[in-house]
PDB file of C-alpha atoms in Angstrom:
ATOM      1  CA  MET A   1      24.742  15.263  20.547  1.00  0.00           C
ATOM      2  CA  SER A   2      22.686  12.217  19.567  1.00  0.00           C
ATOM      3  CA  TRP A   3      19.539  13.917  20.937  1.00  0.00           C
ATOM      4  CA  TYR A   4      20.300  16.996  18.810  1.00  0.00           C
ATOM      5  CA  ARG A   5      20.876  14.900  15.681  1.00  0.00           C
ATOM      6  CA  ASN A   6      17.680  12.943  16.202  1.00  0.00           C
ATOM      7  CA  THR A   7      15.736  16.186  16.674  1.00  0.00           C
ATOM      8  CA  VAL A   8      17.185  17.664  13.491  1.00  0.00           C
ATOM      9  CA  TRP A   9      16.328  14.537  11.497  1.00  0.00           C
ATOM     10  CA  PHE A  10      12.807  14.447  12.982  1.00  0.00           C
ATOM     11  CA  VAL A  11      12.096  18.075  12.066  1.00  0.00           C
ATOM     12  CA  LYS A  12      13.643  17.649   8.617  1.00  0.00           C
ATOM     13  CA  GLY A  13      11.684  14.444   8.010  1.00  0.00           C
ATOM     14  CA  LEU A  14       8.427  15.980   9.205  1.00  0.00           C
ATOM     15  CA  ARG A  15       8.853  18.897   6.816  1.00  0.00           C
ATOM     16  CA  GLU A  16       9.557  16.568   3.886  1.00  0.00           C
ATOM     17  CA  TYR A  17       6.376  14.616   4.561  1.00  0.00           C
ATOM     18  CA  THR A  18       4.088  17.668   4.554  1.00  0.00           C
ATOM     19  CA  ARG A  19       2.395  19.463   1.656  1.00  0.00           C
ATOM     20  CA  GLY A  20       5.381  21.791   1.381  1.00  0.00           C
ATOM     21  CA  GLY A  21       7.707  18.825   0.975  1.00  0.00           C
ATOM     22  CA  TYR A  22       5.565  17.472  -1.843  1.00  0.00           C
ATOM     23  CA  GLU A  23       5.345  20.842  -3.592  1.00  0.00           C
ATOM     24  CA  SER A  24       9.119  21.176  -3.427  1.00  0.00           C
ATOM     25  CA  ALA A  25       9.750  17.656  -4.726  1.00  0.00           C
ATOM     26  CA  SER A  26       7.135  17.887  -7.480  1.00  0.00           C
ATOM     27  CA  LYS A  27       9.076  20.696  -9.179  1.00  0.00           C
ATOM     28  CA  HIS A  28      11.418  17.953 -10.387  1.00  0.00           C
ATOM     29  CA  PHE A  29       8.736  15.508 -11.555  1.00  0.00           C
ATOM     30  CA  ASN A  30       8.424  14.677 -15.237  1.00  0.00           C
ATOM     31  CA  PRO A  31       4.672  14.892 -16.016  1.00  0.00           C
ATOM     32  CA  ALA A  32       5.157  12.563 -18.978  1.00  0.00           C
ATOM     33  CA  ASP A  33       5.960   9.706 -16.579  1.00  0.00           C
ATOM     34  CA  THR A  34       2.301   9.361 -15.624  1.00  0.00           C
ATOM     35  CA  GLU A  35       0.690  10.689 -18.814  1.00  0.00           C
ATOM     36  CA  VAL A  36       0.145   7.162 -20.041  1.00  0.00           C
ATOM     37  CA  ASP A  37      -2.700   5.009 -21.306  1.00  0.00           C
ATOM     38  CA  VAL A  38      -3.032   1.807 -19.284  1.00  0.00           C
ATOM     39  CA  ALA A  39      -6.146   0.449 -21.020  1.00  0.00           C
ATOM     40  CA  GLY A  40      -6.029  -3.336 -21.046  1.00  0.00           C
ATOM     41  CA  ARG A  41      -4.035  -3.528 -17.803  1.00  0.00           C
ATOM     42  CA  SER A  42      -5.676  -4.741 -14.594  1.00  0.00           C
ATOM     43  CA  PHE A  43      -5.061  -3.138 -11.191  1.00  0.00           C
ATOM     44  CA  LEU A  44      -6.216  -4.277  -7.743  1.00  0.00           C
ATOM     45  CA  VAL A  45      -6.299  -1.650  -4.978  1.00  0.00           C
ATOM     46  CA  THR A  46      -7.093  -2.595  -1.373  1.00  0.00           C
ATOM     47  CA  GLY A  47      -8.672  -0.062   0.975  1.00  0.00           C
ATOM     48  CA  ALA A  48      -9.970   1.783  -2.077  1.00  0.00           C
ATOM     49  CA  ASN A  49     -13.150   3.385  -0.753  1.00  0.00           C
ATOM     50  CA  SER A  50     -11.444   6.422   0.800  1.00  0.00           C
ATOM     51  CA  GLY A  51      -8.190   8.296   1.289  1.00  0.00           C
ATOM     52  CA  ILE A  52      -5.085   7.434  -0.687  1.00  0.00           C
ATOM     53  CA  GLY A  53      -6.587   4.177  -1.961  1.00  0.00           C
ATOM     54  CA  LYS A  54      -9.532   5.911  -3.605  1.00  0.00           C
ATOM     55  CA  ALA A  55      -7.307   8.679  -4.990  1.00  0.00           C
ATOM     56  CA  THR A  56      -5.015   6.031  -6.492  1.00  0.00           C
ATOM     57  CA  ALA A  57      -7.903   4.073  -8.004  1.00  0.00           C
ATOM     58  CA  LYS A  58      -9.349   7.247  -9.502  1.00  0.00           C
ATOM     59  CA  GLU A  59      -6.079   8.264 -11.159  1.00  0.00           C
ATOM     60  CA  ILE A  60      -5.592   4.792 -12.646  1.00  0.00           C
ATOM     61  CA  ALA A  61      -9.201   4.838 -13.881  1.00  0.00           C
ATOM     62  CA  ARG A  62      -8.562   8.193 -15.588  1.00  0.00           C
ATOM     63  CA  ARG A  63      -5.788   6.482 -17.531  1.00  0.00           C
ATOM     64  CA  GLY A  64      -8.073   3.719 -18.761  1.00  0.00           C
ATOM     65  CA  GLY A  65      -7.043   0.888 -16.470  1.00  0.00           C
ATOM     66  CA  THR A  66      -9.377  -1.838 -15.261  1.00  0.00           C
ATOM     67  CA  VAL A  67      -9.575  -1.299 -11.494  1.00  0.00           C
ATOM     68  CA  HIS A  68     -10.654  -3.802  -8.862  1.00  0.00           C
ATOM     69  CA  LEU A  69     -11.609  -2.068  -5.615  1.00  0.00           C
ATOM     70  CA  VAL A  70     -11.160  -4.267  -2.538  1.00  0.00           C
ATOM     71  CA  CYS A  71     -13.041  -2.736   0.396  1.00  0.00           C
ATOM     72  CA  ARG A  72     -14.445  -3.781   3.765  1.00  0.00           C
ATOM     73  CA  ASN A  73     -17.539  -1.573   3.995  1.00  0.00           C
ATOM     74  CA  LYS A  74     -20.063  -2.299   1.221  1.00  0.00           C
ATOM     75  CA  GLU A  75     -22.021   0.946   1.519  1.00  0.00           C
ATOM     76  CA  ARG A  76     -18.970   3.236   1.408  1.00  0.00           C
ATOM     77  CA  ALA A  77     -17.397   1.112  -1.308  1.00  0.00           C
ATOM     78  CA  GLU A  78     -20.428   1.447  -3.580  1.00  0.00           C
ATOM     79  CA  VAL A  79     -20.372   5.221  -3.136  1.00  0.00           C
ATOM     80  CA  ALA A  80     -16.668   5.275  -4.042  1.00  0.00           C
ATOM     81  CA  GLN A  81     -17.216   3.052  -7.080  1.00  0.00           C
ATOM     82  CA  GLU A  82     -19.988   5.297  -8.374  1.00  0.00           C
ATOM     83  CA  GLU A  83     -17.851   8.408  -7.803  1.00  0.00           C
ATOM     84  CA  ILE A  84     -14.891   6.951  -9.702  1.00  0.00           C
ATOM     85  CA  VAL A  85     -17.042   5.839 -12.635  1.00  0.00           C
ATOM     86  CA  THR A  86     -18.822   9.211 -12.793  1.00  0.00           C
ATOM     87  CA  GLU A  87     -15.668  11.341 -12.576  1.00  0.00           C
ATOM     88  CA  THR A  88     -13.521   9.297 -14.956  1.00  0.00           C
ATOM     89  CA  GLY A  89     -16.067   7.859 -17.375  1.00  0.00           C
ATOM     90  CA  ASN A  90     -14.359   4.491 -16.946  1.00  0.00           C
ATOM     91  CA  GLN A  91     -16.909   1.686 -16.596  1.00  0.00           C
ATOM     92  CA  ASN A  92     -14.325  -0.998 -15.840  1.00  0.00           C
ATOM     93  CA  ILE A  93     -14.389  -0.431 -12.079  1.00  0.00           C
ATOM     94  CA  PHE A  94     -15.211  -3.581 -10.133  1.00  0.00           C
ATOM     95  CA  LEU A  95     -16.014  -3.966  -6.466  1.00  0.00           C
ATOM     96  CA  HIS A  96     -15.043  -6.777  -4.075  1.00  0.00           C
ATOM     97  CA  ILE A  97     -16.088  -6.747  -0.419  1.00  0.00           C
ATOM     98  CA  VAL A  98     -13.288  -8.250   1.670  1.00  0.00           C
ATOM     99  CA  ASP A  99     -12.107  -7.658   5.237  1.00  0.00           C
ATOM    100  CA  VAL A 100      -8.321  -7.775   4.934  1.00  0.00           C
ATOM    101  CA  SER A 101      -8.046  -8.391   8.691  1.00  0.00           C
ATOM    102  CA  ASN A 102      -9.872 -11.720   8.238  1.00  0.00           C
ATOM    103  CA  PRO A 103      -7.378 -14.233   6.809  1.00  0.00           C
ATOM    104  CA  LYS A 104     -10.057 -16.734   5.781  1.00  0.00           C
ATOM    105  CA  ASP A 105     -11.906 -14.020   3.835  1.00  0.00           C
ATOM    106  CA  VAL A 106      -8.675 -13.015   2.135  1.00  0.00           C
ATOM    107  CA  TRP A 107      -7.947 -16.608   1.091  1.00  0.00           C
ATOM    108  CA  LYS A 108     -11.477 -17.091  -0.262  1.00  0.00           C
ATOM    109  CA  PHE A 109     -11.303 -13.865  -2.242  1.00  0.00           C
ATOM    110  CA  ALA A 110      -7.797 -14.434  -3.613  1.00  0.00           C
ATOM    111  CA  GLU A 111      -8.480 -17.969  -4.814  1.00  0.00           C
ATOM    112  CA  LYS A 112     -11.720 -16.905  -6.495  1.00  0.00           C
ATOM    113  CA  PHE A 113     -10.101 -13.835  -8.045  1.00  0.00           C
ATOM    114  CA  ARG A 114      -7.198 -15.700  -9.579  1.00  0.00           C
ATOM    115  CA  ASN A 115      -9.591 -18.130 -11.231  1.00  0.00           C
ATOM    116  CA  GLU A 116     -11.730 -15.389 -12.768  1.00  0.00           C
ATOM    117  CA  HIS A 117      -9.459 -12.435 -13.558  1.00  0.00           C
ATOM    118  CA  ARG A 118      -6.032 -11.382 -14.749  1.00  0.00           C
ATOM    119  CA  LEU A 119      -3.828  -8.991 -12.812  1.00  0.00           C
ATOM    120  CA  ASN A 120      -0.938  -6.721 -13.747  1.00  0.00           C
ATOM    121  CA  VAL A 121      -0.545  -4.557 -10.654  1.00  0.00           C
ATOM    122  CA  LEU A 122      -1.378  -5.247  -6.997  1.00  0.00           C
ATOM    123  CA  ILE A 123      -1.512  -2.171  -4.750  1.00  0.00           C
ATOM    124  CA  ASN A 124      -1.631  -3.144  -1.086  1.00  0.00           C
ATOM    125  CA  ASN A 125      -2.995   0.081   0.364  1.00  0.00           C
ATOM    126  CA  ALA A 126      -5.381  -1.175   3.070  1.00  0.00           C
ATOM    127  CA  GLY A 127      -4.144  -0.640   6.591  1.00  0.00           C
ATOM    128  CA  CYS A 128      -5.204   0.460  10.024  1.00  0.00           C
ATOM    129  CA  MET A 129      -3.788   2.392  12.975  1.00  0.00           C
ATOM    130  CA  VAL A 130      -5.599   0.984  16.013  1.00  0.00           C
ATOM    131  CA  ASN A 131      -4.261   2.736  19.111  1.00  0.00           C
ATOM    132  CA  ASN A 132      -5.653   0.340  21.729  1.00  0.00           C
ATOM    133  CA  ARG A 133      -5.132  -3.411  21.692  1.00  0.00           C
ATOM    134  CA  GLU A 134      -7.953  -4.963  19.698  1.00  0.00           C
ATOM    135  CA  LEU A 135      -8.337  -8.599  18.666  1.00  0.00           C
ATOM    136  CA  THR A 136     -10.064  -9.944  15.568  1.00  0.00           C
ATOM    137  CA  GLU A 137     -12.555 -12.808  15.738  1.00  0.00           C
ATOM    138  CA  ASP A 138      -9.607 -15.134  15.103  1.00  0.00           C
ATOM    139  CA  GLY A 139      -7.756 -13.802  18.149  1.00  0.00           C
ATOM    140  CA  LEU A 140      -5.224 -11.837  16.094  1.00  0.00           C
ATOM    141  CA  GLU A 141      -4.079  -8.344  17.010  1.00  0.00           C
ATOM    142  CA  LYS A 142      -5.942  -6.009  14.620  1.00  0.00           C
ATOM    143  CA  ASN A 143      -2.965  -4.037  13.268  1.00  0.00           C
ATOM    144  CA  PHE A 144      -0.964  -7.215  12.611  1.00  0.00           C
ATOM    145  CA  ALA A 145      -3.942  -8.968  11.026  1.00  0.00           C
ATOM    146  CA  THR A 146      -4.650  -6.070   8.655  1.00  0.00           C
ATOM    147  CA  ASN A 147      -1.288  -4.526   7.887  1.00  0.00           C
ATOM    148  CA  THR A 148       0.849  -7.660   7.766  1.00  0.00           C
ATOM    149  CA  LEU A 149      -0.859 -11.057   7.714  1.00  0.00           C
ATOM    150  CA  GLY A 150      -3.805 -10.150   5.472  1.00  0.00           C
ATOM    151  CA  THR A 151      -1.528  -8.438   3.012  1.00  0.00           C
ATOM    152  CA  TYR A 152       0.946 -11.333   3.095  1.00  0.00           C
ATOM    153  CA  ILE A 153      -1.827 -13.804   2.273  1.00  0.00           C
ATOM    154  CA  LEU A 154      -3.279 -11.673  -0.517  1.00  0.00           C
ATOM    155  CA  THR A 155       0.095 -11.099  -2.157  1.00  0.00           C
ATOM    156  CA  THR A 156       1.380 -14.661  -1.937  1.00  0.00           C
ATOM    157  CA  ALA A 157      -1.963 -16.020  -3.181  1.00  0.00           C
ATOM    158  CA  LEU A 158      -1.903 -13.693  -6.197  1.00  0.00           C
ATOM    159  CA  LEU A 159       1.781 -14.101  -7.097  1.00  0.00           C
ATOM    160  CA  PRO A 160       1.044 -16.947  -9.553  1.00  0.00           C
ATOM    161  CA  LEU A 161      -1.495 -14.721 -11.315  1.00  0.00           C
ATOM    162  CA  LEU A 162       0.933 -11.791 -11.450  1.00  0.00           C
ATOM    163  CA  GLY A 163       3.661 -14.096 -12.698  1.00  0.00           C
ATOM    164  CA  LYS A 164       1.658 -14.751 -15.885  1.00  0.00           C
ATOM    165  CA  GLU A 165       1.776 -11.093 -16.938  1.00  0.00           C
ATOM    166  CA  ALA A 166       4.459  -8.907 -18.459  1.00  0.00           C
ATOM    167  CA  ASP A 167       5.507  -5.923 -16.327  1.00  0.00           C
ATOM    168  CA  ALA A 168       3.759  -7.166 -13.180  1.00  0.00           C
ATOM    169  CA  ARG A 169       4.110  -4.949 -10.113  1.00  0.00           C
ATOM    170  CA  VAL A 170       3.368  -5.028  -6.352  1.00  0.00           C
ATOM    171  CA  ARG A 171       3.582  -2.380  -3.620  1.00  0.00           C
ATOM    172  CA  GLN A 172       3.928  -3.459   0.069  1.00  0.00           C
ATOM    173  CA  GLN A 173       5.714  -3.005   3.392  1.00  0.00           C
ATOM    174  CA  VAL A 174       9.484  -2.684   3.555  1.00  0.00           C
ATOM    175  CA  VAL A 175      10.728  -6.065   4.820  1.00  0.00           C
ATOM    176  CA  LEU A 176       8.202  -8.077   2.803  1.00  0.00           C
ATOM    177  CA  THR A 177       8.999  -6.071  -0.312  1.00  0.00           C
ATOM    178  CA  GLU A 178      12.724  -6.664   0.017  1.00  0.00           C
ATOM    179  CA  ARG A 179      12.254 -10.387   0.609  1.00  0.00           C
ATOM    180  CA  TRP A 180       9.774 -10.867  -2.240  1.00  0.00           C
ATOM    181  CA  ALA A 181      11.919  -8.852  -4.655  1.00  0.00           C
ATOM    182  CA  LYS A 182      14.762 -11.326  -4.139  1.00  0.00           C
ATOM    183  CA  ALA A 183      12.510 -14.362  -4.469  1.00  0.00           C
ATOM    184  CA  HIS A 184      10.440 -13.305  -7.501  1.00  0.00           C
ATOM    185  CA  ARG A 185      12.649 -11.714 -10.129  1.00  0.00           C
ATOM    186  CA  ASN A 186       9.922 -11.556 -12.781  1.00  0.00           C
ATOM    187  CA  ILE A 187       7.732  -9.232 -10.678  1.00  0.00           C
ATOM    188  CA  HIS A 188       8.659  -5.645  -9.758  1.00  0.00           C
ATOM    189  CA  PHE A 189       8.124  -4.902  -6.076  1.00  0.00           C
ATOM    190  CA  SER A 190       8.240  -1.482  -4.444  1.00  0.00           C
ATOM    191  CA  VAL A 191       7.101   0.246  -1.277  1.00  0.00           C
ATOM    192  CA  MET A 192       6.487   3.929  -0.609  1.00  0.00           C
ATOM    193  CA  HIS A 193       5.734   6.531   2.040  1.00  0.00           C
ATOM    194  CA  PRO A 194       2.862   8.843   1.057  1.00  0.00           C
ATOM    195  CA  GLY A 195       3.894  11.578   3.465  1.00  0.00           C
ATOM    196  CA  TRP A 196       1.396  12.920   5.979  1.00  0.00           C
ATOM    197  CA  ALA A 197      -1.863  13.325   4.069  1.00  0.00           C
ATOM    198  CA  ASP A 198      -5.289  14.532   5.118  1.00  0.00           C
ATOM    199  CA  THR A 199      -7.039  11.154   5.117  1.00  0.00           C
ATOM    200  CA  PRO A 200      -9.795   9.590   7.244  1.00  0.00           C
ATOM    201  CA  ALA A 201      -7.203   7.297   8.856  1.00  0.00           C
ATOM    202  CA  VAL A 202      -5.049  10.185  10.037  1.00  0.00           C
ATOM    203  CA  ARG A 203      -8.071  12.160  11.250  1.00  0.00           C
ATOM    204  CA  SER A 204      -9.509   9.265  13.267  1.00  0.00           C
ATOM    205  CA  SER A 205      -6.343   7.560  14.523  1.00  0.00           C
ATOM    206  CA  MET A 206      -4.157  10.608  15.183  1.00  0.00           C
ATOM    207  CA  PRO A 207      -6.602  13.386  16.190  1.00  0.00           C
ATOM    208  CA  ASP A 208      -4.089  15.486  18.151  1.00  0.00           C
ATOM    209  CA  PHE A 209      -1.507  15.293  15.363  1.00  0.00           C
ATOM    210  CA  TYR A 210      -4.194  16.111  12.820  1.00  0.00           C
ATOM    211  CA  GLU A 211      -5.304  19.239  14.678  1.00  0.00           C
ATOM    212  CA  ARG A 212      -1.729  20.513  14.948  1.00  0.00           C
ATOM    213  CA  MET A 213      -0.794  19.693  11.362  1.00  0.00           C
ATOM    214  CA  ARG A 214      -4.052  19.984   9.421  1.00  0.00           C
ATOM    215  CA  ASN A 215      -2.986  23.112   7.532  1.00  0.00           C
ATOM    216  CA  SER A 216       0.259  21.462   6.434  1.00  0.00           C
ATOM    217  CA  LEU A 217      -0.991  18.013   5.449  1.00  0.00           C
ATOM    218  CA  ARG A 218      -0.848  16.783   1.875  1.00  0.00           C
ATOM    219  CA  THR A 219      -4.011  16.255  -0.108  1.00  0.00           C
ATOM    220  CA  GLU A 220      -5.086  12.669  -0.763  1.00  0.00           C
ATOM    221  CA  ALA A 221      -4.032  13.043  -4.396  1.00  0.00           C
ATOM    222  CA  GLN A 222      -0.572  14.267  -3.362  1.00  0.00           C
ATOM    223  CA  GLY A 223      -0.247  11.299  -1.017  1.00  0.00           C
ATOM    224  CA  ALA A 224      -1.237   8.956  -3.842  1.00  0.00           C
ATOM    225  CA  ASP A 225       1.095  10.462  -6.446  1.00  0.00           C
ATOM    226  CA  THR A 226       4.028   8.106  -5.907  1.00  0.00           C
ATOM    227  CA  VAL A 227       1.706   5.086  -5.761  1.00  0.00           C
ATOM    228  CA  VAL A 228       0.320   6.008  -9.178  1.00  0.00           C
ATOM    229  CA  TRP A 229       3.821   6.669 -10.514  1.00  0.00           C
ATOM    230  CA  LEU A 230       5.011   3.263  -9.307  1.00  0.00           C
ATOM    231  CA  ALA A 231       1.931   1.582 -10.775  1.00  0.00           C
ATOM    232  CA  VAL A 232       1.864   3.087 -14.270  1.00  0.00           C
ATOM    233  CA  SER A 233       5.165   4.706 -15.246  1.00  0.00           C
ATOM    234  CA  ALA A 234       7.869   3.041 -17.297  1.00  0.00           C
ATOM    235  CA  GLU A 235      10.489   4.963 -15.315  1.00  0.00           C
ATOM    236  CA  ALA A 236       9.644   3.127 -12.077  1.00  0.00           C
ATOM    237  CA  THR A 237      10.609  -0.272 -13.462  1.00  0.00           C
ATOM    238  CA  LYS A 238      13.953   1.014 -14.719  1.00  0.00           C
ATOM    239  CA  LEU A 239      14.983   1.067 -11.060  1.00  0.00           C
ATOM    240  CA  PRO A 240      15.779  -2.136  -9.130  1.00  0.00           C
ATOM    241  CA  SER A 241      12.962  -4.106  -7.554  1.00  0.00           C
ATOM    242  CA  GLY A 242      12.554  -3.938  -3.776  1.00  0.00           C
ATOM    243  CA  LEU A 243      13.251  -0.231  -3.198  1.00  0.00           C
ATOM    244  CA  PHE A 244      11.530   2.211  -0.829  1.00  0.00           C
ATOM    245  CA  PHE A 245      10.227   5.435  -2.411  1.00  0.00           C
ATOM    246  CA  GLN A 246       9.229   8.904  -1.337  1.00  0.00           C
ATOM    247  CA  ASP A 247       8.044  11.472  -3.882  1.00  0.00           C
ATOM    248  CA  ARG A 248       9.072   9.326  -6.863  1.00  0.00           C
ATOM    249  CA  GLN A 249      12.626   8.879  -5.582  1.00  0.00           C
ATOM    250  CA  PRO A 250      14.217   5.840  -3.923  1.00  0.00           C
ATOM    251  CA  VAL A 251      15.264   6.687  -0.359  1.00  0.00           C
ATOM    252  CA  ALA A 252      16.905   4.886   2.533  1.00  0.00           C
ATOM    253  CA  THR A 253      14.612   2.558   4.456  1.00  0.00           C
ATOM    254  CA  HIS A 254      16.088   3.623   7.794  1.00  0.00           C
ATOM    255  CA  LEU A 255      16.639   7.092   9.248  1.00  0.00           C
ATOM    256  CA  PRO A 256      20.082   7.773  10.797  1.00  0.00           C
ATOM    257  CA  LEU A 257      20.270   6.708  14.463  1.00  0.00           C
ATOM    258  CA  ALA A 258      16.752   5.263  14.349  1.00  0.00           C
ATOM    259  CA  SER A 259      17.844   1.688  15.201  1.00  0.00           C
ATOM    260  CA  THR A 260      15.194   0.168  12.933  1.00  0.00           C
ATOM    261  CA  HIS A 261      17.377  -2.363  11.099  1.00  0.00           C
ATOM    262  CA  SER A 262      16.164  -5.962  11.352  1.00  0.00           C
ATOM    263  CA  PRO A 263      18.642  -8.821  11.844  1.00  0.00           C
ATOM    264  CA  LEU A 264      18.439 -11.385   9.045  1.00  0.00           C
ATOM    265  CA  GLU A 265      17.323 -14.086  11.458  1.00  0.00           C
ATOM    266  CA  ASP A 266      14.410 -11.900  12.623  1.00  0.00           C
ATOM    267  CA  GLU A 267      13.283 -11.356   9.046  1.00  0.00           C
ATOM    268  CA  GLU A 268      13.464 -15.065   8.324  1.00  0.00           C
ATOM    269  CA  LYS A 269      11.480 -15.807  11.483  1.00  0.00           C
ATOM    270  CA  LEU A 270       8.833 -13.252  10.442  1.00  0.00           C
ATOM    271  CA  MET A 271       8.439 -14.864   7.023  1.00  0.00           C
ATOM    272  CA  ALA A 272       8.219 -18.328   8.560  1.00  0.00           C
ATOM    273  CA  VAL A 273       5.575 -17.232  11.080  1.00  0.00           C
ATOM    274  CA  LEU A 274       3.527 -15.495   8.377  1.00  0.00           C
ATOM    275  CA  GLU A 275       3.662 -18.579   6.172  1.00  0.00           C
ATOM    276  CA  GLU A 276       2.612 -20.812   9.070  1.00  0.00           C
ATOM    277  CA  PHE A 277      -0.325 -18.543   9.976  1.00  0.00           C
ATOM    278  CA  SER A 278      -1.252 -18.257   6.320  1.00  0.00           C
ATOM    279  CA  GLN A 279      -1.384 -21.988   5.677  1.00  0.00           C
ATOM    280  CA  ASN A 280      -3.218 -22.686   8.944  1.00  0.00           C
ATOM    281  CA  PHE A 281      -6.034 -20.342   7.948  1.00  0.00           C
ATOM    282  CA  ARG A 282      -6.111 -21.707   4.418  1.00  0.00           C
ATOM    283  CA  SER A 283      -6.388 -25.305   5.632  1.00  0.00           C
ATOM    284  CA  SER A 284      -9.286 -24.355   7.907  1.00  0.00           C
ATOM    285  CA  LEU A 285     -11.446 -23.391   4.926  1.00  0.00           C
ATOM    286  CA  PRO A 286     -14.174 -25.849   3.913  1.00  0.00           C
ATOM    287  CA  GLY A 287     -13.134 -28.081   1.038  1.00  0.00           C
ATOM    288  CA  THR A 288      -9.371 -27.575   1.481  1.00  0.00           C
TER     289      THR A 288
END
């Protein structure tokens, strides 16, 4: 019976994450939620040179926001910046070359950024799906370094800057989001699942899945829709901080029978380890 239930939930979940799931959910969207002018507000988007990150940056630029693109590859990032400026007419698109998997680079960037800019919304989009074990130059596992530690450092380093602004917002992974939401009541935290979208990451990291599902995958813009909604709409901040979203709706963070709940002591250990790693890399920078 448990096998049957898990199969049903898997099939149901897979269908919800596809283009058809988005098209069904979007029938209930209120277009006015994202028909807003965000001129004068500053947004930082990591991993913004392609995929959902670029689609998000482009939609925010269309609405007049100042957008800081944080990218690893300079050549691709410059192409993306030019495309966003050309398509939106928004000149306030700034480029920062940072490897989020390199904690020292992240610290250097974050400390420089908070001394030179203001920030209303941080969108932690950068991530990787490395299938084979790969270590960074610091000896860190690549997925952990990019998806967790780098993002932890960037967010914690920029929290003081976000705390200066009204209606400050952050998007991040589930456990970190829940913990930060409790610790920083003046900042609105949220996390989302974009569904399965046709992005470079999916094509390169999940080639077999991509070939089977390519005709059912969401577009990059559809995958980015909830990110944009969380970043610009007034409706998003009417909901409690720390929630997990799918297609503009808060949803459970754990599927039935998935056994993905984390004991409190494990979460506290994770936060302690991240803080220790973070401070070790910060203290190794020249002049600190």
